[in-house]
Coordinates of C-alpha atoms in Angstrom, one line a residue:
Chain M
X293 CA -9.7 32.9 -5.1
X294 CA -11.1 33.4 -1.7
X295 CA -7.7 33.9 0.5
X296 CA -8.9 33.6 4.4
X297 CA -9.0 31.9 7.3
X298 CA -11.1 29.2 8.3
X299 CA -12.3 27.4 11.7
X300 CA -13.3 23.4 10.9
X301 CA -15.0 21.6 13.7
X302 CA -14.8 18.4 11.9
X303 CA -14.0 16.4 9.1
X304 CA -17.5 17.4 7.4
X305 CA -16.2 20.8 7.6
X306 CA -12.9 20.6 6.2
X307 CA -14.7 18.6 3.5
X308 CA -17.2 21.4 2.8
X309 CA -14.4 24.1 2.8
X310 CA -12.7 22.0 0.6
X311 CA -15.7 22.2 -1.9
X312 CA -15.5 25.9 -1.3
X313 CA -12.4 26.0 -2.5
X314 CA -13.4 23.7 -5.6
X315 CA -15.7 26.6 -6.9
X316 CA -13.2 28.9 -7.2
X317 CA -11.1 26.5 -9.5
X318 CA -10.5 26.8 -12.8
X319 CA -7.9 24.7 -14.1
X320 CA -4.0 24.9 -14.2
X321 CA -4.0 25.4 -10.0
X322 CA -1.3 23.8 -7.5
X323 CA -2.6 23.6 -4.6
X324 CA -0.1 23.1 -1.6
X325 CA -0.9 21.5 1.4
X326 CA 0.5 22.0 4.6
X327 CA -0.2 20.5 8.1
X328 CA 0.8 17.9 11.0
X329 CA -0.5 13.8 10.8
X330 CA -4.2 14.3 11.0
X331 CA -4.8 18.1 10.4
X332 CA -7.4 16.9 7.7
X333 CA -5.1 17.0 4.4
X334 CA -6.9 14.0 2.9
X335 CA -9.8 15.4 4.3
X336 CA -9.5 18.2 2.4
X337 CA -8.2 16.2 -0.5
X338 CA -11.4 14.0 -0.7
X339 CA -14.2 17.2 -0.7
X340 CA -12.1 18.9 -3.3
X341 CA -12.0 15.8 -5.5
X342 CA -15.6 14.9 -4.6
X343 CA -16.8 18.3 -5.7
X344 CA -14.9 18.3 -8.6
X345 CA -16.9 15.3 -9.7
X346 CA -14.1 12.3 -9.4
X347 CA -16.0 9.5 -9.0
X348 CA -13.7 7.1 -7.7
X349 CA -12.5 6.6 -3.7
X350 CA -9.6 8.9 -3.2
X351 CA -7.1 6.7 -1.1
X352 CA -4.0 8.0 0.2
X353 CA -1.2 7.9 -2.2
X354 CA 1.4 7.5 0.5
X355 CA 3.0 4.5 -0.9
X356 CA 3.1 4.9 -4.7
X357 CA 3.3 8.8 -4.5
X358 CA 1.0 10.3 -7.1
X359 CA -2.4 9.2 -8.3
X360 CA -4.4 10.6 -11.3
X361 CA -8.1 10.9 -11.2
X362 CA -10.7 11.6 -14.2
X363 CA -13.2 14.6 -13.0
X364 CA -17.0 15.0 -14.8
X365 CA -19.2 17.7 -14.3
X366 CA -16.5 20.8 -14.3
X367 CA -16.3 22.5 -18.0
X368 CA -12.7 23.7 -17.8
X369 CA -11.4 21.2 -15.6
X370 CA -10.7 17.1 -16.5
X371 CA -7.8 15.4 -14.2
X372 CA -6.9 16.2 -10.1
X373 CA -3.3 14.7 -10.0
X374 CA -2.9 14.1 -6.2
X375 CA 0.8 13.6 -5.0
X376 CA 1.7 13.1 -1.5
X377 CA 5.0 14.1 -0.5
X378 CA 5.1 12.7 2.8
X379 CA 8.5 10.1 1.7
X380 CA 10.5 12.9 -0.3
X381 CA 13.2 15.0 1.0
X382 CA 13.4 17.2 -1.5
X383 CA 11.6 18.9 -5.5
X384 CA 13.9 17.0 -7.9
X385 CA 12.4 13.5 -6.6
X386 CA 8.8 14.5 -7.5
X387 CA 10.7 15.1 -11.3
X388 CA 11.4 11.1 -10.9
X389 CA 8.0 10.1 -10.4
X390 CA 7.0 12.3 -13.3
X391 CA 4.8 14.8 -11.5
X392 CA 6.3 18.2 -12.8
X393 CA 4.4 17.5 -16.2
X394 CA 1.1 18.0 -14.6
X395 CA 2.3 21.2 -12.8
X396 CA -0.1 24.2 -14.1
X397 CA -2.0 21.9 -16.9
X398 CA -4.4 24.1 -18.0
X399 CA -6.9 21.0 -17.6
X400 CA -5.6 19.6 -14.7
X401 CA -5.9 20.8 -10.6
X402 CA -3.0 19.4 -8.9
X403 CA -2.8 18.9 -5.3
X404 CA 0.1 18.9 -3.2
X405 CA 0.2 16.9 0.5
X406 CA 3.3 17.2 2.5
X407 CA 4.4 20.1 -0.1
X408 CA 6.6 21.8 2.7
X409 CA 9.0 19.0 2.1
X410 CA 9.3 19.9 -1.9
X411 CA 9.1 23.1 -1.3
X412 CA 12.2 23.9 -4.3
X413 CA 9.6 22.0 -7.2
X414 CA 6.8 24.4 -6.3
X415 CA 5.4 26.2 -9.5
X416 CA 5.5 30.1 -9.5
X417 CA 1.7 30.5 -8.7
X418 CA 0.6 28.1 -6.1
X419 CA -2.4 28.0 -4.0
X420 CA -0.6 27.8 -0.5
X421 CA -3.2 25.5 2.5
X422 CA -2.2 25.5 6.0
X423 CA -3.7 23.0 8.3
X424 CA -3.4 24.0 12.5
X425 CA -4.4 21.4 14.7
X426 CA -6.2 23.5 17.7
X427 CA -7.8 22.6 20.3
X428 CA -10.1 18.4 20.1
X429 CA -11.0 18.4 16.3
X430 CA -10.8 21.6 16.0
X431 CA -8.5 23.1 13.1
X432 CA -7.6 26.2 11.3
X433 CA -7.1 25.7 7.8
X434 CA -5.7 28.9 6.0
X435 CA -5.7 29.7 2.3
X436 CA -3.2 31.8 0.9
Chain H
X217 CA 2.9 -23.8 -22.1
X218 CA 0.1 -26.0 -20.8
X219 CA 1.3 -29.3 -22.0
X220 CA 4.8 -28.7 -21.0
X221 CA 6.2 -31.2 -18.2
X222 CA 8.3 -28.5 -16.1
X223 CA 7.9 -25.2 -16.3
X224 CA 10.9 -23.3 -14.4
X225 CA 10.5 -19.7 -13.9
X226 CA 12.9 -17.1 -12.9
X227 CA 11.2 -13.7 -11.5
X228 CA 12.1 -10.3 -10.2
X229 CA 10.3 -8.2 -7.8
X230 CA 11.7 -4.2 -7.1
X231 CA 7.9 -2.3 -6.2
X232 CA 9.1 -0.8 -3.4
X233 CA 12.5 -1.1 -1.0
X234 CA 13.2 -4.8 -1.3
X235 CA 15.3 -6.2 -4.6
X236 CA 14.4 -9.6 -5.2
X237 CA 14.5 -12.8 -7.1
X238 CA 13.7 -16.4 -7.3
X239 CA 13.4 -19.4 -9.4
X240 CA 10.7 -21.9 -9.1
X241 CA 10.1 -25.1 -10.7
X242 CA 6.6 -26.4 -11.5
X243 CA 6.2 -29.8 -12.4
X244 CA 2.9 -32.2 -12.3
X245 CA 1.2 -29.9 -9.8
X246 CA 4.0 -29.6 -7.5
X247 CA 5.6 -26.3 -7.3
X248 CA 9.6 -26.4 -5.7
X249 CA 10.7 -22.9 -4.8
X250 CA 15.0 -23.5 -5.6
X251 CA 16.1 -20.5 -4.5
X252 CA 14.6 -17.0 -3.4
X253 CA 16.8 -14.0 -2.1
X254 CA 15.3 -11.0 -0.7
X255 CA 18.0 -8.2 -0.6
X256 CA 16.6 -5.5 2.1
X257 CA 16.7 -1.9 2.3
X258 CA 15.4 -1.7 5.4
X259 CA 18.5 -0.8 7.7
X260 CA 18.9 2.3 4.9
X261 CA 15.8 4.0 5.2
X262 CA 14.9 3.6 8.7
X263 CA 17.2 6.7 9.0
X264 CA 15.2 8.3 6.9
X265 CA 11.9 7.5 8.5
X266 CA 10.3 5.3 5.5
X267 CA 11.1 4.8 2.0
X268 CA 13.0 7.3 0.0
X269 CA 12.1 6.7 -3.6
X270 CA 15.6 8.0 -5.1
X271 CA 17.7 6.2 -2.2
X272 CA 15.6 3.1 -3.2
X273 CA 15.9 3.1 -6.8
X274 CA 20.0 3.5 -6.5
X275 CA 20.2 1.0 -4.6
X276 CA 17.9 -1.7 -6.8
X277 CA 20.4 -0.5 -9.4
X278 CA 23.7 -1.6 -7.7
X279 CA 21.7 -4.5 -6.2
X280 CA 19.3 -6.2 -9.2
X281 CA 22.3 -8.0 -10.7
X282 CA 23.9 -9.6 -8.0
X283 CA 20.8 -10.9 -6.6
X284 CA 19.7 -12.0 -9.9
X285 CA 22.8 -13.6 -10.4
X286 CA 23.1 -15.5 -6.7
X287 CA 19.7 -16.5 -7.2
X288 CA 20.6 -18.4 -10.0
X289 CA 23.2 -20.0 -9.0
X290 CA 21.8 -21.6 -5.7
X291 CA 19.0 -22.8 -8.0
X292 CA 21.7 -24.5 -9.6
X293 CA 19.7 -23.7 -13.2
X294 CA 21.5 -22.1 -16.2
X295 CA 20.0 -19.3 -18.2
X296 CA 18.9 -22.0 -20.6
X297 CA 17.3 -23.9 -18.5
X298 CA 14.9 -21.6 -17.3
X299 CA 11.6 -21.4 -19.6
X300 CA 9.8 -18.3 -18.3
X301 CA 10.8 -14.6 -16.7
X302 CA 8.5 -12.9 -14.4
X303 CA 8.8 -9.5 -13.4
X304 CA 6.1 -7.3 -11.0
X305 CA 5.3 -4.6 -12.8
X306 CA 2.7 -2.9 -10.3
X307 CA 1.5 -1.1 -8.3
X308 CA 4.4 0.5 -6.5
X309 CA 7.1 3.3 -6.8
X310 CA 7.6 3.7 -10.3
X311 CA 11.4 4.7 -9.6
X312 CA 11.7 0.7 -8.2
X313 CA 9.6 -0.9 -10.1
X314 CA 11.0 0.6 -13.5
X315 CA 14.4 -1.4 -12.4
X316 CA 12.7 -4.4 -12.0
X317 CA 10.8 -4.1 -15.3
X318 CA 13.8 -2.9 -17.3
X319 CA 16.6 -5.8 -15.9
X320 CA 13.7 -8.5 -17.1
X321 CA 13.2 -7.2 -20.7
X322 CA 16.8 -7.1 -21.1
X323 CA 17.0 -10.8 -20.2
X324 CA 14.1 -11.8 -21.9
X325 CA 15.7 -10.4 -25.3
X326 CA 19.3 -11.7 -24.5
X327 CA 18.4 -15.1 -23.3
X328 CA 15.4 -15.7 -25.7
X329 CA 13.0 -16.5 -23.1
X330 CA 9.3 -15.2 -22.7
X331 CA 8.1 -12.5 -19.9
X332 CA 5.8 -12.1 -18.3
X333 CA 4.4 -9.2 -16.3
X334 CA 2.9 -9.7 -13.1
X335 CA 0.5 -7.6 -10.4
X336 CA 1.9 -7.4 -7.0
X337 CA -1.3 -7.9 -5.0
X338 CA -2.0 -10.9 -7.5
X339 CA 1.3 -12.2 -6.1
X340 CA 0.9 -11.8 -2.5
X341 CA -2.2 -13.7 -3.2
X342 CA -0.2 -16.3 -5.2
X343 CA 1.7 -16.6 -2.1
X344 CA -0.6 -19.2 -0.9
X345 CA -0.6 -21.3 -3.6
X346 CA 2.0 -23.8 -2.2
X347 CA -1.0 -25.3 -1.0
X348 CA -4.0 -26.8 -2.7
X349 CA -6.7 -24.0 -2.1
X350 CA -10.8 -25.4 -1.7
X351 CA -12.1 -22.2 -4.0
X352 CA -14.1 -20.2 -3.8
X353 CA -11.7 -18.0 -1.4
X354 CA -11.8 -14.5 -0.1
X355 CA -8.4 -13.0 0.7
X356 CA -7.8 -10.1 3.1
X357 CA -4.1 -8.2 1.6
X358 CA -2.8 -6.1 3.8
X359 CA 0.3 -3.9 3.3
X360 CA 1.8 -0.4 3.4
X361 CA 0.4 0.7 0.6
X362 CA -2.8 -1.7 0.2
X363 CA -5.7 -2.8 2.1
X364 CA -8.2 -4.7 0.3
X365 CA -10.7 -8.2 0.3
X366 CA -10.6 -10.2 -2.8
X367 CA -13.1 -12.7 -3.9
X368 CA -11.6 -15.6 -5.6
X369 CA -13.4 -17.7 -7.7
X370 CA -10.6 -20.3 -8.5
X371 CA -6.9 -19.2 -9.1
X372 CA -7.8 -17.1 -12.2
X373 CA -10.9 -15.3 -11.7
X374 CA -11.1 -12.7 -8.9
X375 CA -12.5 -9.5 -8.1
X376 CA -12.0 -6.5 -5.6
X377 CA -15.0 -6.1 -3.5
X378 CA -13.7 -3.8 -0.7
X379 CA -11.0 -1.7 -0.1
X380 CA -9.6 1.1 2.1
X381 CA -11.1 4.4 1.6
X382 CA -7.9 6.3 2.4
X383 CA -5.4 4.9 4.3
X384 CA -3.9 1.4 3.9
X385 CA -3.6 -0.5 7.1
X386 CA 0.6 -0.6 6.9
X387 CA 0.5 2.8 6.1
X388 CA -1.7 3.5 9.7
X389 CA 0.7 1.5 11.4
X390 CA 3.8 3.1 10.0
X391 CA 2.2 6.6 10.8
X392 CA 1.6 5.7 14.8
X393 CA 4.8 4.8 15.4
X394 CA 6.0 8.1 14.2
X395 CA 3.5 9.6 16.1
X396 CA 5.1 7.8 18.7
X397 CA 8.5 7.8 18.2
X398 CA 8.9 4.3 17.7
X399 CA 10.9 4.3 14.6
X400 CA 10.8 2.5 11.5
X401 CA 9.5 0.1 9.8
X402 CA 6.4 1.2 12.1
X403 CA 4.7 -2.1 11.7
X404 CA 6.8 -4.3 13.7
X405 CA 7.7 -1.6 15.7
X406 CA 3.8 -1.0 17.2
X407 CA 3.7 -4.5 17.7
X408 CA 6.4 -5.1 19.9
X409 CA 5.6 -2.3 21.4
X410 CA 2.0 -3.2 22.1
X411 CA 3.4 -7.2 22.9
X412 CA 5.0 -5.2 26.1
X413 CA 1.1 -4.2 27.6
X414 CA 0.1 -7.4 26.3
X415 CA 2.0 -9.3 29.1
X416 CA 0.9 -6.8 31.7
X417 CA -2.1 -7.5 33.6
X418 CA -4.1 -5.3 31.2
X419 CA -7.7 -5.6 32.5
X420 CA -7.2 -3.5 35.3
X421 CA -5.0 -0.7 34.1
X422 CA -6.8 -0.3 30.4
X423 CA -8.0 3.1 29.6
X424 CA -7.6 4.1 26.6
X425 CA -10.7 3.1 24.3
X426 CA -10.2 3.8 20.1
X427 CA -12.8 3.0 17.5
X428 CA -13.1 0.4 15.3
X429 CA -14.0 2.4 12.2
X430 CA -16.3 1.3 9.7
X431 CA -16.9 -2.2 11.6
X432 CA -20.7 -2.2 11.2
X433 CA -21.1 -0.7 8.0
X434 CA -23.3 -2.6 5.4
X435 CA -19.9 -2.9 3.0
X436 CA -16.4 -4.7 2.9
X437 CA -14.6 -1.0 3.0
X438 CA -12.2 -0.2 5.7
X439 CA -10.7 3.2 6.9
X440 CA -7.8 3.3 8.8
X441 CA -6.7 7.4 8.5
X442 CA -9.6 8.5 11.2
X443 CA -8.0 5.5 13.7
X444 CA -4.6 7.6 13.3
X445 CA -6.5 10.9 14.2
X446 CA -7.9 8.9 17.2
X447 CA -4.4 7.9 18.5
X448 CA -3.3 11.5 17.9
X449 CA -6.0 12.8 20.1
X450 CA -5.6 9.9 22.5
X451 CA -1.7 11.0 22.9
X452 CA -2.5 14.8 23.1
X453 CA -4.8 14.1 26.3
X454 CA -2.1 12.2 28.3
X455 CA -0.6 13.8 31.0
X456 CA 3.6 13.9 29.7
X457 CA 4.6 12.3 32.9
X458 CA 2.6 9.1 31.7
X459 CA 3.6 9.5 28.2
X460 CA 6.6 6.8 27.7
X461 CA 4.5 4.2 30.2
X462 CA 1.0 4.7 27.7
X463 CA 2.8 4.7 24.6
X464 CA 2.2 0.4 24.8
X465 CA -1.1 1.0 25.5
X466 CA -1.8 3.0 23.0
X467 CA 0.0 0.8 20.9
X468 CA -2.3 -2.4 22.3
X469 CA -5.6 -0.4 21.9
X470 CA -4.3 0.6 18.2
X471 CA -3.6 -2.7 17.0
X472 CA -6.6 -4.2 18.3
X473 CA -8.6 -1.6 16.8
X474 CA -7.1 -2.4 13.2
X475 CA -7.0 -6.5 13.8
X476 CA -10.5 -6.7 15.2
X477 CA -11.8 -4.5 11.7
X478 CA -9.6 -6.3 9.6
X479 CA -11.3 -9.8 10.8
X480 CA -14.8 -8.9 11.5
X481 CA -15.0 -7.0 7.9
X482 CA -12.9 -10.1 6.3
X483 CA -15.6 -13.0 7.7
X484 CA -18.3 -10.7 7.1
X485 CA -17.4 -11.3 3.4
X486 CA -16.3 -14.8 3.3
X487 CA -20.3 -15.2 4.9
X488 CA -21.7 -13.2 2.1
X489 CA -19.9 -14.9 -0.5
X490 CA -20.6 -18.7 0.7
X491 CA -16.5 -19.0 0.7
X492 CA -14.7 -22.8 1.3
X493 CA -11.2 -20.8 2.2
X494 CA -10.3 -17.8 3.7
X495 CA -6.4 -16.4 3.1
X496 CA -4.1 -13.6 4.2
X497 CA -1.3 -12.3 2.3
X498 CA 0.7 -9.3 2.3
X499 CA 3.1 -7.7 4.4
X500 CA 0.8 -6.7 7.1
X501 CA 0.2 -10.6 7.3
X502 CA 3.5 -10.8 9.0
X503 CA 1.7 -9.7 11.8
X504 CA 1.3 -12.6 14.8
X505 CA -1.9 -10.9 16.2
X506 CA -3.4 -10.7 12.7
X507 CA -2.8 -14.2 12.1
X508 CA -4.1 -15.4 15.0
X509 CA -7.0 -13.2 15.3
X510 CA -8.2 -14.0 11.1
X511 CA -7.0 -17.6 11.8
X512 CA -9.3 -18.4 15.1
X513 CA -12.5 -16.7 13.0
X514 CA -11.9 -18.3 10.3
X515 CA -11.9 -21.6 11.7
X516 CA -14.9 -20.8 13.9
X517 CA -16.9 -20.8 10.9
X518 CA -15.6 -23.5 9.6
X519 CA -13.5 -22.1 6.9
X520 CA -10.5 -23.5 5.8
X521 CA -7.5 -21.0 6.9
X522 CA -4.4 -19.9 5.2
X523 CA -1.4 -17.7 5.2
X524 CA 1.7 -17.9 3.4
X525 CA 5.0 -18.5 6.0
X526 CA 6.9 -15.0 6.9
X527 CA 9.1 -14.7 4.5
X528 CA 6.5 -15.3 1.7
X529 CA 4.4 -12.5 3.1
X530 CA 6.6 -9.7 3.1
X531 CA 8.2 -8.1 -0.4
X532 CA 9.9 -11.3 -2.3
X533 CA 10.0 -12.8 -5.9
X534 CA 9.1 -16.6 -5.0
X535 CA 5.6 -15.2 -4.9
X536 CA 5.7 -13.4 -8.1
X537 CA 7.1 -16.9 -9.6
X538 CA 4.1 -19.0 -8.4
X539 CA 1.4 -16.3 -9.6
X540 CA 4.0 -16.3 -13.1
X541 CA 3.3 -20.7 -12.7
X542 CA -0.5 -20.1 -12.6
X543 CA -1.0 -17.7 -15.0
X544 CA 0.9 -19.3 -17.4
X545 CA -1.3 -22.1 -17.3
X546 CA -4.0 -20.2 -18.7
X547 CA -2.1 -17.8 -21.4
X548 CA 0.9 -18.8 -23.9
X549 CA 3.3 -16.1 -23.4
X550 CA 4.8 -14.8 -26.6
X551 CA 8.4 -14.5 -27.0
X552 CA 8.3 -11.0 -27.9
X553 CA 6.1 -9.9 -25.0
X554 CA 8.7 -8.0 -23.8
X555 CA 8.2 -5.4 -25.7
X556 CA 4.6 -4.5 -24.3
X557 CA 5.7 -4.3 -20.9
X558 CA 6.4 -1.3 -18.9
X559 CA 6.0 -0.4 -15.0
X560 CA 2.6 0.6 -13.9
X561 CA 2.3 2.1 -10.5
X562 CA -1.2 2.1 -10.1
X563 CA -2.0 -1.2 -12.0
X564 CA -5.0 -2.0 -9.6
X565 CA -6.6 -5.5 -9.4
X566 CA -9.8 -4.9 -10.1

């Protein structure tokens, strides 16, 4: 995995990191994202999914928590779970909802929004991204 | 089920925060709504800032029963009386809805009566079946966790043919206000909010400008998370000593924004489609501004208009009891269907 810094100038950009990002992928990968209302999360969220070849509209899953998506095209890789943390408080809730079974999948990417706010149900190897709102549409999205 | 007389329906609705239940009776194409209590969670979570999914599902627990129970008895209907059980079994939280789903199997085996499972958005819809409906409709639903148009052929046959692509128009409006501070639920928080420019002599003072996203493209889409971004931006460029006095501008300028997409997108279909009706349902459709604004187009066109009364727009079970009355008109519902239900939080209407 490529761990470094990045400068986004806009939503097309954070998109096209996000692809970036998809390459590396092989299956089994948490991917934790962190960053303020509008740092480009679902941004982010919708180039990783779109590169991975999920054909369907990635909407925010804000209200019902966690949705499931069917990827094509990657060999090693066949389901993005994407769980938004934004209403939780704490890890055991996202055990409720039934997300901790998808948590290192070898087949499955899972990605994380809001995961600061679960930060106890993280898995052992996670792929940490922090968003920073700079300066207009500017934003510094870190992987680590 | 068709050739019955009366057809009185008890049903449960626990998708999100609100634990609810009614009981309807159909008979000859009249549909009586006997009792319908809504027990709110509201007061709870707004300390939390929104919905807490384990907070929620506790309190359906303690709560499913007595509702259940009180609703019954202001019905003034026995157990045996009641010929079908309703329950909404998505979308929502799966923590609520499971409460829901699991209190009506229970009484579907103990009381011998058949159950069936019902879609949430299908039931805001259903809300506005009160009325006779001139088909074919398009409905706008709006809620938290929703925003989408559906084309109705008649009261059975419908399909999705736009949607969000990321956030759901509740969802925006709950986000603002916390962006603003205004607290929670954010919906009716904005608009009051925004009703305080309103009255002001806004012409003149007016300054902040957001974008109506999405408004001319060739689809019936909407995208609500870039109009959040837009407000963010919008509040980072105010000087702090204006803050507190543009917050209801901002407010104004947002809701507009969201009302004047939501309508032009909404007749834009209803045109395609060579509709008779146009409706609104869902909780979003609480909102005055909304109903005004979808109401005035509507009827410009010529369209006929309608929207279910407050409380039928907002989370409740009488509207999972008249879209339980109309599907059952089309399906016999086995007495051992029951057993195939389970919640389903991302049972889309497709």
């Amino acid at each position: 995995m490529i761990f470094m810094k990045y400068i986004s100038k806009s939503e097309q950009e954070t998109r096209a990191i996000a692809k970036k990002v998809a390459a590396e992928l092989k299956g089994g990968e948490t991917l934790c994202l962190i960053g303020d209302l509008g740092a480009g999360k679902t941004a982010f969220t919708k180039g990783l999914a779109r590169a991975l070849g999920v054909k369907q509209i990635i909407t925010s899953p804000t209200f019902v928590l966690m949705k499931n998506y069917k990827t094509t095209g990657q060999r090693s890789i066949k389901q993005l779970t994407h769980i938004d943390a934004y209403r939780l408080s704490e890890g055991r809730e996202l055990e409720a909802i039934g997300a901790l079974e998808y948590f290192n999948g070898k087949d499955c990417v899972t990605v994380i929004e809001w995961a600061d706010r679960v930060r106890d149900a993280w898995p052992k190897k996670i792929i940490k991204v922090e968003f920073r709102i700079l300066k207009g549409e500017r934003r510094e999205i870190e992987i680590k | 089920m068709v050739k019955e007389k009366q057809l009185k329906i008890l049903a449960i609705e626990t998708s999100c925060d609100e634990t609810a239940t009614a009981v309807l009776k159909f008979s000859r194409g009249k549909v009586e709504i006997l009792s319908n209590i809504v027990s709110s969670q509201i007061d709870i979570h707004k300390k939390y800032g929104g919905v807490v999914p384990e907070v929620a599902a506790r309190h359906h627990v303690e709560n499913i029963l007595p509702v259940t129970s009180e609703s019954l008895a202001r019905s003034g209907l026995r157990p045996v009386e009641i010929d079908l059980l309703a329950v909404t079994s998505g979308p929502g939280l799966v923590t609520s809805l499971t409460i829901g789903v699991e209190t009506a199997r229970a009484l579907s085996l103990d009381w011998q009566k058949p159950l069936l499972a019902v879609n949430h958005m299908y039931a805001h819809i259903a809300g506005n079946f009160l009325q006779p409906i001139s088909f074919p409709a398009v409905c706008l639903v709006v809620s938290g966790g929703h925003t989408e148009i559906i084309y109705l052929k008649d009261y059975w046959q419908f399909k999705k043919i736009g949607q969000t692509v990321d956030d759901a128009a509740g969802e925006a409006f709950d986000k603002v206000a916390k962006l603003l501070n205004l607290g929670y639920p954010g919906g009716p928080a904005v608009s009051a909010t925004a009703e305080k420019f309103s009255i002001q002599n806004f012409q003149f003072t007016k300054k902040i400008e957001l974008p109506r996203p999405m408004i001319k493209a060739d689809n019936f889409d909407f995208s609500f998370s870039g109009l959040k971004t837009a407000v963010l931006y919008a509040v980072k460029k105010m000087p702090s000593k204006e803050k507190e006095k543009r917050t209801a501008e901002v407010c104004w300028e947002f809701q507009e924004a969201a009302i004047e997409v939501l309508t032009t997108k909404t007749i834009k279909a209803a045109k395609k489609y060579g509709v008779k009706t146009v409706l609104l349902a869902g909780g979003v459709a609480a909102n005055k501004r909304l109903r005004e604004s979808l109401k005035a187009a509507a009827e410009q066109v010529g369209y006929d208009f309608l929207v279910p009364e407050f409380k039928l727009c907002t989370d409740n079970a009488a509207m999972v009891g008249l879209a339980a009355g109309f599907l059952a008109k089309k399906q016999k519902v086995k007495l051992d269907n029951w057993k195939k239900i389970k919640a389903d939080p991302n049972w889309e209407l497709v």
